[in-house]
Short mmCIF file of C-alpha atoms in Angstrom, two decimals:
data_model
loop_
_atom_site.label_atom_id
_atom_site.label_comp_id
_atom_site.label_asym_id
_atom_site.label_seq_id
_atom_site.Cartn_x
_atom_site.Cartn_y
_atom_site.Cartn_z
CA MET A 78 0.00 0.00 0.00
CA THR A 79 1.35 3.42 -0.86
CA LEU A 80 1.81 6.17 1.67
CA PHE A 81 -1.19 8.19 0.47
CA SER A 82 -3.78 5.45 0.68
CA PHE A 83 -7.15 5.68 -1.01
CA PHE A 84 -8.49 2.48 0.53
CA GLU A 85 -9.01 3.14 4.23
CA GLN A 86 -12.63 3.93 5.08
CA LYS A 87 -12.23 6.76 7.58
CA LYS A 88 -12.41 10.51 7.45
CA VAL A 89 -9.44 11.94 5.61
CA THR A 90 -8.03 15.31 4.64
CA LYS A 91 -7.52 15.75 0.93
CA ILE A 92 -4.25 17.34 -0.13
CA LYS A 93 -2.46 18.31 -3.30
CA ILE A 94 1.22 17.64 -3.80
CA ILE A 95 3.02 20.28 -5.83
CA LEU A 96 6.49 19.85 -7.31
CA PHE A 97 8.81 22.13 -9.25
CA LEU A 98 11.59 20.82 -11.47
CA ASP A 99 14.24 23.37 -12.34
CA ALA A 100 17.50 22.86 -14.22
CA GLY A 101 20.66 21.91 -12.37
CA LYS A 102 21.69 19.96 -9.30
CA GLY A 103 19.42 19.98 -6.26
CA ASN A 104 16.93 22.28 -7.92
CA ALA A 105 13.63 20.62 -7.13
CA ARG A 106 11.04 21.96 -4.72
CA GLY A 107 7.87 20.50 -3.33
CA ALA A 108 5.01 21.13 -0.93
CA VAL A 109 1.90 19.67 0.63
CA VAL A 110 -1.15 21.82 -0.02
CA GLU A 111 -4.51 21.77 1.76
CA MET A 112 -7.46 23.79 0.48
CA ARG A 113 -8.88 26.06 3.18
CA ASN A 114 -11.95 28.08 2.23
CA LYS A 115 -11.00 27.62 -1.44
CA VAL A 116 -7.52 29.07 -0.81
CA PRO A 117 -4.45 26.79 -1.04
CA HIS A 118 -2.54 26.58 2.22
CA ILE A 119 0.98 25.15 2.25
CA LEU A 120 1.34 22.76 5.20
CA TYR A 121 4.88 21.65 4.47
CA ALA A 122 7.56 22.68 1.99
CA VAL A 123 10.96 21.36 1.00
CA SER A 124 13.49 22.97 -1.30
CA GLY A 125 16.69 21.94 -3.01
CA GLU A 126 18.30 25.25 -2.04
CA ARG A 127 20.35 23.42 0.54
CA LYS A 128 22.42 22.06 -2.40
CA ILE A 129 23.12 25.08 -4.54
CA GLY A 130 26.54 24.14 -5.96
CA LEU A 131 27.71 24.94 -9.45
CA PRO A 132 25.29 24.01 -12.25
CA GLU A 133 26.14 20.67 -13.81
CA SER A 134 26.76 20.36 -17.55
CA LYS A 135 26.82 16.57 -17.56
CA GLU A 136 24.08 14.31 -16.28
CA SER A 137 22.03 17.38 -15.33
CA LEU A 138 18.77 15.58 -16.05
CA SER A 139 19.61 12.62 -13.81
CA LEU A 140 20.71 15.02 -11.06
CA ALA A 141 17.48 16.97 -11.37
CA MET A 142 15.40 13.78 -11.23
CA SER A 143 17.38 12.58 -8.22
CA SER A 144 16.59 15.89 -6.53
CA LEU A 145 12.90 15.50 -7.40
CA GLU A 146 12.84 12.01 -5.91
CA GLU A 147 14.51 13.26 -2.73
CA VAL A 148 11.90 16.01 -2.41
CA LEU A 149 9.04 13.52 -2.73
CA GLU A 150 10.63 11.17 -0.22
CA ASP A 151 11.07 14.09 2.17
CA ILE A 152 7.36 14.92 1.82
CA ALA A 153 6.43 11.28 2.45
CA ARG A 154 8.54 11.19 5.62
CA ALA A 155 7.12 14.50 6.83
CA LEU A 156 3.57 13.20 6.65
CA GLN A 157 4.54 10.40 9.02
CA LYS A 158 5.79 12.80 11.69
CA PRO A 159 3.79 13.47 14.89
CA ALA A 160 2.64 16.89 13.66
CA PHE A 161 0.65 15.16 10.88
CA LYS A 162 -0.39 12.01 12.75
CA ASN A 163 -3.74 13.37 13.97
CA LYS A 164 -5.13 13.22 10.43
CA GLU A 165 -4.94 10.91 7.47
CA TYR A 166 -3.88 12.79 4.38
CA VAL A 167 -4.95 11.61 0.94
CA ALA A 168 -3.29 13.00 -2.18
CA GLU A 169 -6.04 13.77 -4.67
CA ASP A 170 -3.73 15.41 -7.24
CA VAL A 171 -0.05 15.86 -7.98
CA TYR A 172 1.17 18.82 -10.05
CA CYS A 173 4.72 18.91 -11.35
CA ILE A 174 5.65 22.32 -12.76
CA LEU A 175 8.55 22.38 -15.22
CA ALA A 176 10.94 25.22 -15.90
CA GLU A 177 12.63 25.77 -19.21
CA PRO A 178 14.52 24.02 -20.81
CA TYR A 179 12.27 21.06 -20.00
CA TYR A 180 9.47 22.28 -22.27
CA LEU A 181 8.71 24.28 -25.41
CA SER A 182 5.56 26.35 -25.74
CA HIS A 183 3.75 28.56 -28.19
CA THR A 184 0.35 30.26 -28.36
CA SER A 185 -1.58 30.46 -31.61
CA VAL A 186 -4.39 32.98 -31.94
CA ILE A 187 -6.99 31.64 -34.37
CA THR A 188 -9.70 33.99 -35.65
CA GLU A 189 -12.60 32.95 -37.86
CA THR A 190 -15.15 35.39 -39.26
CA TYR A 191 -18.37 34.04 -40.74
CA SER A 192 -20.73 35.61 -43.28
CA GLY A 193 -23.74 35.17 -41.02
CA PRO A 194 -24.60 34.39 -37.40
CA PHE A 195 -24.03 30.84 -36.14
CA THR A 196 -24.34 28.91 -32.87
CA ILE A 197 -21.06 27.90 -31.23
CA THR A 198 -20.72 24.17 -30.47
CA PRO A 199 -17.81 21.97 -29.35
CA GLY A 200 -17.72 20.56 -32.88
CA ILE A 201 -17.20 23.99 -34.43
CA ILE A 202 -14.31 24.77 -32.06
CA LYS A 203 -12.66 21.40 -32.71
CA LYS A 204 -13.05 21.83 -36.48
CA LEU A 205 -11.51 25.32 -36.32
CA ILE A 206 -8.47 24.04 -34.40
CA ASN A 207 -8.00 21.04 -36.69
CA SER A 208 -8.14 23.21 -39.80
CA TYR A 209 -5.49 25.46 -38.29
CA HIS A 210 -3.23 22.44 -37.67
CA GLU A 211 -3.25 21.74 -41.40
CA LEU A 212 -1.95 25.26 -42.14
CA LEU A 213 1.00 25.12 -39.75
CA PRO A 214 4.48 25.07 -41.35
CA GLU A 215 6.20 21.70 -41.16
CA THR A 216 9.00 23.10 -39.00
CA HIS A 217 6.46 24.36 -36.47
CA LYS A 218 4.68 21.02 -36.44
CA GLU A 219 7.93 19.23 -35.73
CA VAL A 220 8.66 21.46 -32.75
CA LEU A 221 5.23 21.71 -31.13
CA LEU A 222 3.00 18.99 -32.53
CA ASP A 223 4.72 15.74 -31.68
CA SER A 224 2.74 12.70 -32.79
CA ASP A 225 3.02 11.13 -29.33
CA PRO A 226 0.07 12.37 -27.23
CA ASP A 227 2.08 11.94 -24.02
CA THR A 228 4.42 14.75 -25.00
CA ILE A 229 1.95 17.45 -25.97
CA HIS A 230 -0.58 19.61 -24.15
CA GLU A 231 -2.92 21.74 -26.22
CA ARG A 232 -5.25 24.03 -24.30
CA ILE A 233 -7.60 26.86 -25.10
CA ILE A 234 -6.62 29.63 -22.70
CA GLU A 235 -8.76 32.44 -24.14
CA ILE A 236 -12.04 32.54 -26.04
CA ARG A 237 -13.53 35.69 -27.57
CA VAL A 238 -16.94 35.84 -29.19
CA ASN A 239 -17.58 38.92 -31.35
CA GLY A 240 -14.53 40.50 -29.69
CA TYR A 241 -15.58 39.86 -26.08
CA HIS A 242 -14.04 37.39 -23.62
CA THR A 243 -16.16 34.47 -22.44
CA ASP A 244 -15.49 31.39 -20.32
CA ASN A 245 -18.30 29.35 -21.87
CA PRO A 246 -19.07 30.07 -25.52
CA TYR A 247 -21.30 27.06 -26.19
CA GLY A 248 -24.77 28.02 -27.35
CA MET A 249 -23.80 31.64 -28.02
CA ILE A 250 -24.69 33.26 -31.36
CA ALA A 251 -21.70 34.79 -33.11
CA ASN A 252 -20.28 36.26 -36.28
CA GLU A 253 -16.67 36.05 -35.13
CA LEU A 254 -14.87 33.47 -33.00
CA GLN A 255 -11.32 33.84 -31.70
CA LEU A 256 -9.35 31.18 -29.84
CA ALA A 257 -5.97 31.41 -28.14
CA VAL A 258 -4.53 27.88 -28.14
CA PHE A 259 -1.54 27.26 -25.89
CA ARG A 260 0.63 24.35 -27.00
CA THR A 261 3.35 22.72 -24.91
CA LYS A 262 5.80 20.03 -25.94
CA ILE A 263 7.51 18.03 -23.19
CA ASN A 264 10.06 15.36 -24.03
CA LYS A 265 8.58 11.92 -23.45
CA LYS A 266 11.63 10.94 -21.40
CA ILE A 267 10.88 13.74 -18.93
CA VAL A 268 7.24 12.66 -18.69
CA ASN A 269 8.17 9.03 -18.07
CA LEU A 270 10.83 9.83 -15.47
CA VAL A 271 8.60 12.18 -13.49
CA THR A 272 5.71 9.71 -13.64
CA LYS A 273 7.90 6.84 -12.43
CA ILE A 274 9.15 8.89 -9.46
CA VAL A 275 5.68 10.06 -8.45
CA ARG A 276 4.22 6.56 -8.72
CA LYS A 277 6.66 5.33 -6.08
CA ILE A 278 4.82 7.51 -3.59
CA THR A 279 1.21 7.90 -4.74
CA PRO A 280 -1.26 6.73 -7.41
CA ALA A 281 -2.94 10.16 -7.46
CA PRO A 282 -3.57 11.79 -10.87
CA LEU A 283 -0.47 13.57 -12.14
CA SER A 284 -0.38 16.77 -14.21
CA ILE A 285 2.92 17.95 -15.71
CA GLU A 286 2.69 21.62 -16.64
CA PRO A 287 4.97 24.45 -17.85
CA LEU A 288 5.92 27.23 -15.44
CA SER A 289 4.92 29.92 -17.94
CA LEU A 290 1.30 28.69 -18.02
CA ALA A 291 1.10 28.28 -14.24
CA ALA A 292 2.46 31.79 -13.63
CA PHE A 293 0.16 33.30 -16.25
CA ILE A 294 -2.96 31.61 -14.82
CA THR A 295 -1.98 32.74 -11.31
CA VAL A 296 -1.64 36.37 -12.38
CA ARG A 297 -4.52 36.49 -14.85
CA ASN A 298 -7.14 35.39 -12.36
CA LYS A 299 -5.95 36.83 -9.09
CA VAL A 300 -3.82 39.93 -9.68
CA ASP A 301 -5.04 43.26 -10.99
CA THR A 302 -2.98 43.70 -14.14
CA ASN A 303 -3.10 45.60 -17.39
CA LYS A 304 -4.22 43.72 -20.49
CA ASP A 305 -0.68 43.92 -21.94
CA PHE A 306 2.31 43.12 -19.72
CA ILE A 307 5.54 41.21 -19.26
CA LEU A 308 5.60 38.47 -16.61
CA VAL A 309 8.91 37.37 -15.08
CA THR A 310 9.46 34.29 -12.90
CA VAL A 311 12.83 33.67 -11.27
CA GLY A 312 13.72 30.00 -10.90
CA ASN A 313 16.84 28.58 -9.32
CA ASP A 314 19.09 28.73 -12.38
CA VAL A 315 16.70 29.99 -15.07
CA SER A 316 14.51 33.10 -15.30
CA GLU A 317 11.52 33.07 -17.65
CA ILE A 318 9.95 36.07 -19.39
CA SER A 319 6.44 35.78 -20.81
CA LEU A 320 4.73 38.23 -23.13
CA ILE A 321 1.02 38.80 -22.49
CA LYS A 322 -1.12 40.76 -24.95
CA GLU A 323 -4.87 41.28 -24.61
CA HIS A 324 -4.78 39.03 -21.52
CA THR A 325 -3.35 36.20 -23.64
CA LEU A 326 -0.02 34.45 -23.06
CA LEU A 327 1.76 34.67 -26.42
CA GLU A 328 5.40 33.75 -26.00
CA THR A 329 8.00 32.81 -23.39
CA VAL A 330 11.77 33.16 -23.50
CA SER A 331 14.33 32.47 -20.79
CA PHE A 332 17.88 33.19 -19.75
CA PRO A 333 20.19 31.00 -17.61
CA PHE A 334 20.45 33.26 -14.58
CA GLY A 335 18.22 32.68 -11.56
CA LYS A 336 18.22 32.75 -7.78
CA HIS A 337 21.06 30.26 -7.34
CA SER A 338 23.07 32.03 -10.04
CA LEU A 339 22.69 35.29 -8.11
CA ALA A 340 23.73 33.55 -4.89
CA ARG A 341 26.84 32.04 -6.49
CA LEU A 342 27.89 35.39 -7.92
CA ILE A 343 27.43 37.16 -4.59
CA ALA A 344 29.30 34.35 -2.84
CA SER A 345 32.30 34.80 -5.12
CA LYS A 346 32.45 38.49 -4.20
CA ILE A 347 32.14 38.12 -0.43
CA SER A 348 34.28 34.95 -0.06
CA ALA A 349 31.38 32.84 1.18
CA THR A 350 29.40 29.80 0.09
CA ALA A 351 26.29 30.21 -2.04
CA GLU A 352 24.16 29.08 0.91
CA GLU A 353 25.74 31.76 3.08
CA ALA A 354 25.07 34.36 0.37
CA LEU A 355 21.37 33.48 0.37
CA THR A 356 21.31 33.76 4.14
CA ARG A 357 22.98 37.18 3.88
CA LEU A 358 20.29 38.32 1.42
CA GLY A 359 17.59 37.24 3.86
CA LEU A 360 19.25 39.02 6.77
CA TYR A 361 19.64 42.16 4.66
CA HIS A 362 15.92 42.13 3.80
CA ASP A 363 14.96 41.53 7.45
CA LYS A 364 17.28 44.41 8.47
CA LYS A 365 19.24 42.09 10.77
CA LEU A 366 22.69 42.96 9.43
CA SER A 367 24.76 45.49 11.32
CA LYS A 368 24.94 48.93 9.77
CA GLN A 369 28.53 48.34 8.66
CA SER A 370 27.74 44.90 7.17
CA ALA A 371 24.69 46.26 5.33
CA GLU A 372 26.67 49.16 3.89
CA SER A 373 29.43 46.87 2.61
CA PHE A 374 26.92 44.35 1.25
CA PHE A 375 24.83 46.86 -0.70
CA PRO A 376 27.37 47.54 -3.53
CA VAL A 377 27.78 43.79 -4.09
CA MET A 378 24.04 43.34 -4.26
CA GLU A 379 23.68 46.31 -6.61
CA GLU A 380 26.36 44.97 -8.98
CA THR A 381 24.69 41.55 -9.08
CA GLN A 382 21.30 43.18 -9.62
CA SER A 383 22.67 45.11 -12.58
CA LEU A 384 23.91 41.92 -14.24
CA TRP A 385 20.54 40.16 -13.83
CA PHE A 386 18.73 43.14 -15.36
CA SER A 387 21.14 43.18 -18.29
CA TYR A 388 20.09 39.58 -19.03
CA LEU A 389 16.44 40.60 -18.74
CA GLU A 390 16.90 43.52 -21.10
CA LYS A 391 18.55 41.33 -23.74
CA SER A 392 15.63 38.91 -23.53
CA LEU A 393 13.15 41.75 -23.95
CA VAL A 394 15.07 42.95 -26.98
CA SER A 395 14.70 39.50 -28.55
CA LEU A 396 10.94 39.59 -27.90
CA SER A 397 10.67 43.08 -29.40
CA GLU A 398 11.94 41.91 -32.80
CA GLU A 399 8.42 40.80 -33.74
CA VAL A 400 6.04 42.68 -31.43
CA SER A 401 5.97 45.84 -29.36
CA ILE A 402 6.91 45.44 -25.71
CA PRO A 403 4.40 46.52 -23.02
CA GLU A 404 5.62 49.00 -20.41
CA ASN A 405 4.27 47.01 -17.46
CA ILE A 406 6.47 44.29 -15.97
CA TYR A 407 5.40 41.99 -13.12
CA ILE A 408 8.15 40.03 -11.37
CA PHE A 409 7.52 37.10 -9.02
CA VAL A 410 10.11 37.41 -6.24
CA ASP A 411 10.98 35.48 -3.10
CA THR A 412 11.26 37.46 0.12
CA ASP A 413 15.06 37.32 0.19
CA LEU A 414 15.29 38.66 -3.38
CA LYS A 415 12.82 41.51 -2.99
CA ASP A 416 15.47 44.10 -2.18
CA MET A 417 17.60 43.05 -5.13
CA LEU A 418 14.90 42.71 -7.79
CA GLY A 419 12.23 44.96 -6.38
CA SER A 420 13.93 48.15 -5.21
CA ASN A 421 15.13 51.19 -7.15
CA ILE A 422 14.26 49.47 -10.43
CA THR A 423 12.23 52.35 -11.79
CA GLN A 424 15.28 54.60 -11.37
CA LYS A 425 17.44 52.41 -13.57
CA ASP A 426 18.10 53.27 -17.20
CA PHE A 427 16.19 50.16 -18.15
CA ALA A 428 14.95 51.26 -21.56
CA SER A 429 18.25 51.94 -23.24
CA GLN A 430 17.17 50.04 -26.36
CA THR A 431 14.14 52.33 -26.72
CA LEU A 432 11.91 49.37 -25.92
CA VAL A 433 9.28 51.66 -24.39
CA PRO A 434 9.06 55.45 -24.76
CA HIS A 435 8.87 56.41 -21.08
CA GLY A 436 10.54 53.52 -19.28
CA PHE A 437 9.11 50.44 -17.66
CA ILE A 438 6.60 50.31 -14.82
CA ILE A 439 7.70 47.42 -12.62
CA LYS A 440 5.73 45.72 -9.86
CA THR A 441 6.94 42.87 -7.71
CA LEU A 442 4.62 40.00 -6.84
CA ASP A 443 5.63 38.84 -3.38
CA ALA A 444 4.11 37.44 -0.19
CA SER A 445 1.93 40.51 0.40
CA SER A 446 0.47 40.69 -3.12
CA LEU A 447 -0.24 36.94 -3.24
CA SER A 448 -1.50 36.51 0.34
CA GLU A 449 -5.15 36.20 -0.70
CA GLN A 450 -4.52 33.35 -3.11
CA CYS A 451 -1.95 31.26 -1.27
CA THR A 452 -1.03 31.07 2.40
CA PHE A 453 2.01 29.51 4.04
CA GLY A 454 2.13 27.60 7.30
CA LEU A 455 3.89 28.83 10.40
CA ASN A 456 7.69 28.99 9.98
CA ILE A 457 7.46 28.29 6.20
CA ARG A 458 9.20 31.09 4.32
CA PHE A 459 7.39 32.51 1.30
CA ASP A 460 8.46 30.90 -1.97
CA SER A 461 7.20 32.52 -5.17
CA ILE A 462 7.45 29.35 -7.27
CA LEU A 463 5.53 27.26 -4.73
CA ALA A 464 2.93 30.03 -4.50
CA ILE A 465 2.52 29.88 -8.29
CA ALA A 466 2.30 26.08 -8.29
CA ALA A 467 -0.22 25.98 -5.42
CA SER A 468 -2.41 28.69 -6.96
CA PHE A 469 -2.35 26.94 -10.31
CA ALA A 470 -3.16 23.56 -8.75
CA ALA A 471 -6.12 25.10 -6.94
CA ALA A 472 -7.49 26.86 -10.00
CA SER A 473 -6.38 24.83 -13.02
CA LYS A 474 -9.61 22.89 -13.48
CA GLU A 475 -11.61 26.10 -13.35
CA VAL A 476 -9.49 28.60 -15.25
CA ILE A 477 -8.20 26.57 -18.17
CA ASN A 478 -11.10 26.76 -20.57
CA GLU A 479 -10.65 23.45 -22.31
CA GLU A 480 -8.03 20.86 -23.06
CA VAL A 481 -8.13 20.13 -26.76
CA SER A 482 -8.70 16.46 -27.49
CA SER A 483 -6.32 14.66 -29.81
#
């Protein structure tokens, strides 16, 4: 019998297990989530940050999977501890969120205008998507439309009828129908490895999803945003930048510089380990460093901040080659990175490539701005990625309009 048993006939507490697989060694995270008044509450969390090390170039996938397995085993052990013994916890869902480079994604906006009014049915939507498949270039099909159904997700994330958003178009009379179809390709090897690891612990249904979609859904439904904006998520060794236009996720790019990268760079400048550098960032944010230590640490932090923003700017330049860049940027940040990625940004010359006429308007999404959609247990430090994963797990069945059938 597995740890999370479905067979005992007594009152149980349903939970969700959320996982995050980032690139590099020790870069998995996980949490146990309980729904409380329709809000996900994180009961327990475990992170690979205790093994920051240098990123591995060889066997990085096996190291990442080993980290994921350790995280799941840690969760399993935690639920056997006295603090959890007064209840029986049953995993009803497992969500594994993947960072780039473990997936490829693309959004296609399909618009069909008809000569006269018609009634929208599931058959019409399916026919419209299938006809669009036939028009895709062969190179695009090879990248995003793998013939193996286990490697591809295809979801409608936005529906507009006669120019207006709707969650349920069926039965509506229309002259124009527009669909935003989000496609994700995940290597079958990744899918099989993650599934094998999860099945050692629980038989609960498993969803493997891209970080860009999870972050977008979290922001779109819970945060007051403009219709056009840039969304940034900072992983351990990769940061992702998503372009949203008309409330639709269009494209995601990434650069290999995340939280652990920042910590390693700071560590090299202060003659410390990467773990010690992260601790120093937390102490700086909590104002627990002495005045002298804080003053000496600030220039190092500012220099590292500048490098991260140079990577971000280059990524925005690559996005701007085909479309205009919105002026609003939302950045998911952990508490210990808020001072580095969330302060004095508007004062920076961050539009040197004339990306936007009057500079960017930047807002950080941290514990305070996400408190109404995800709560953390006592002594569990806020983690932006886990907040995204928990919010997505809680809302995914409601906010994703429809998964396109093969």
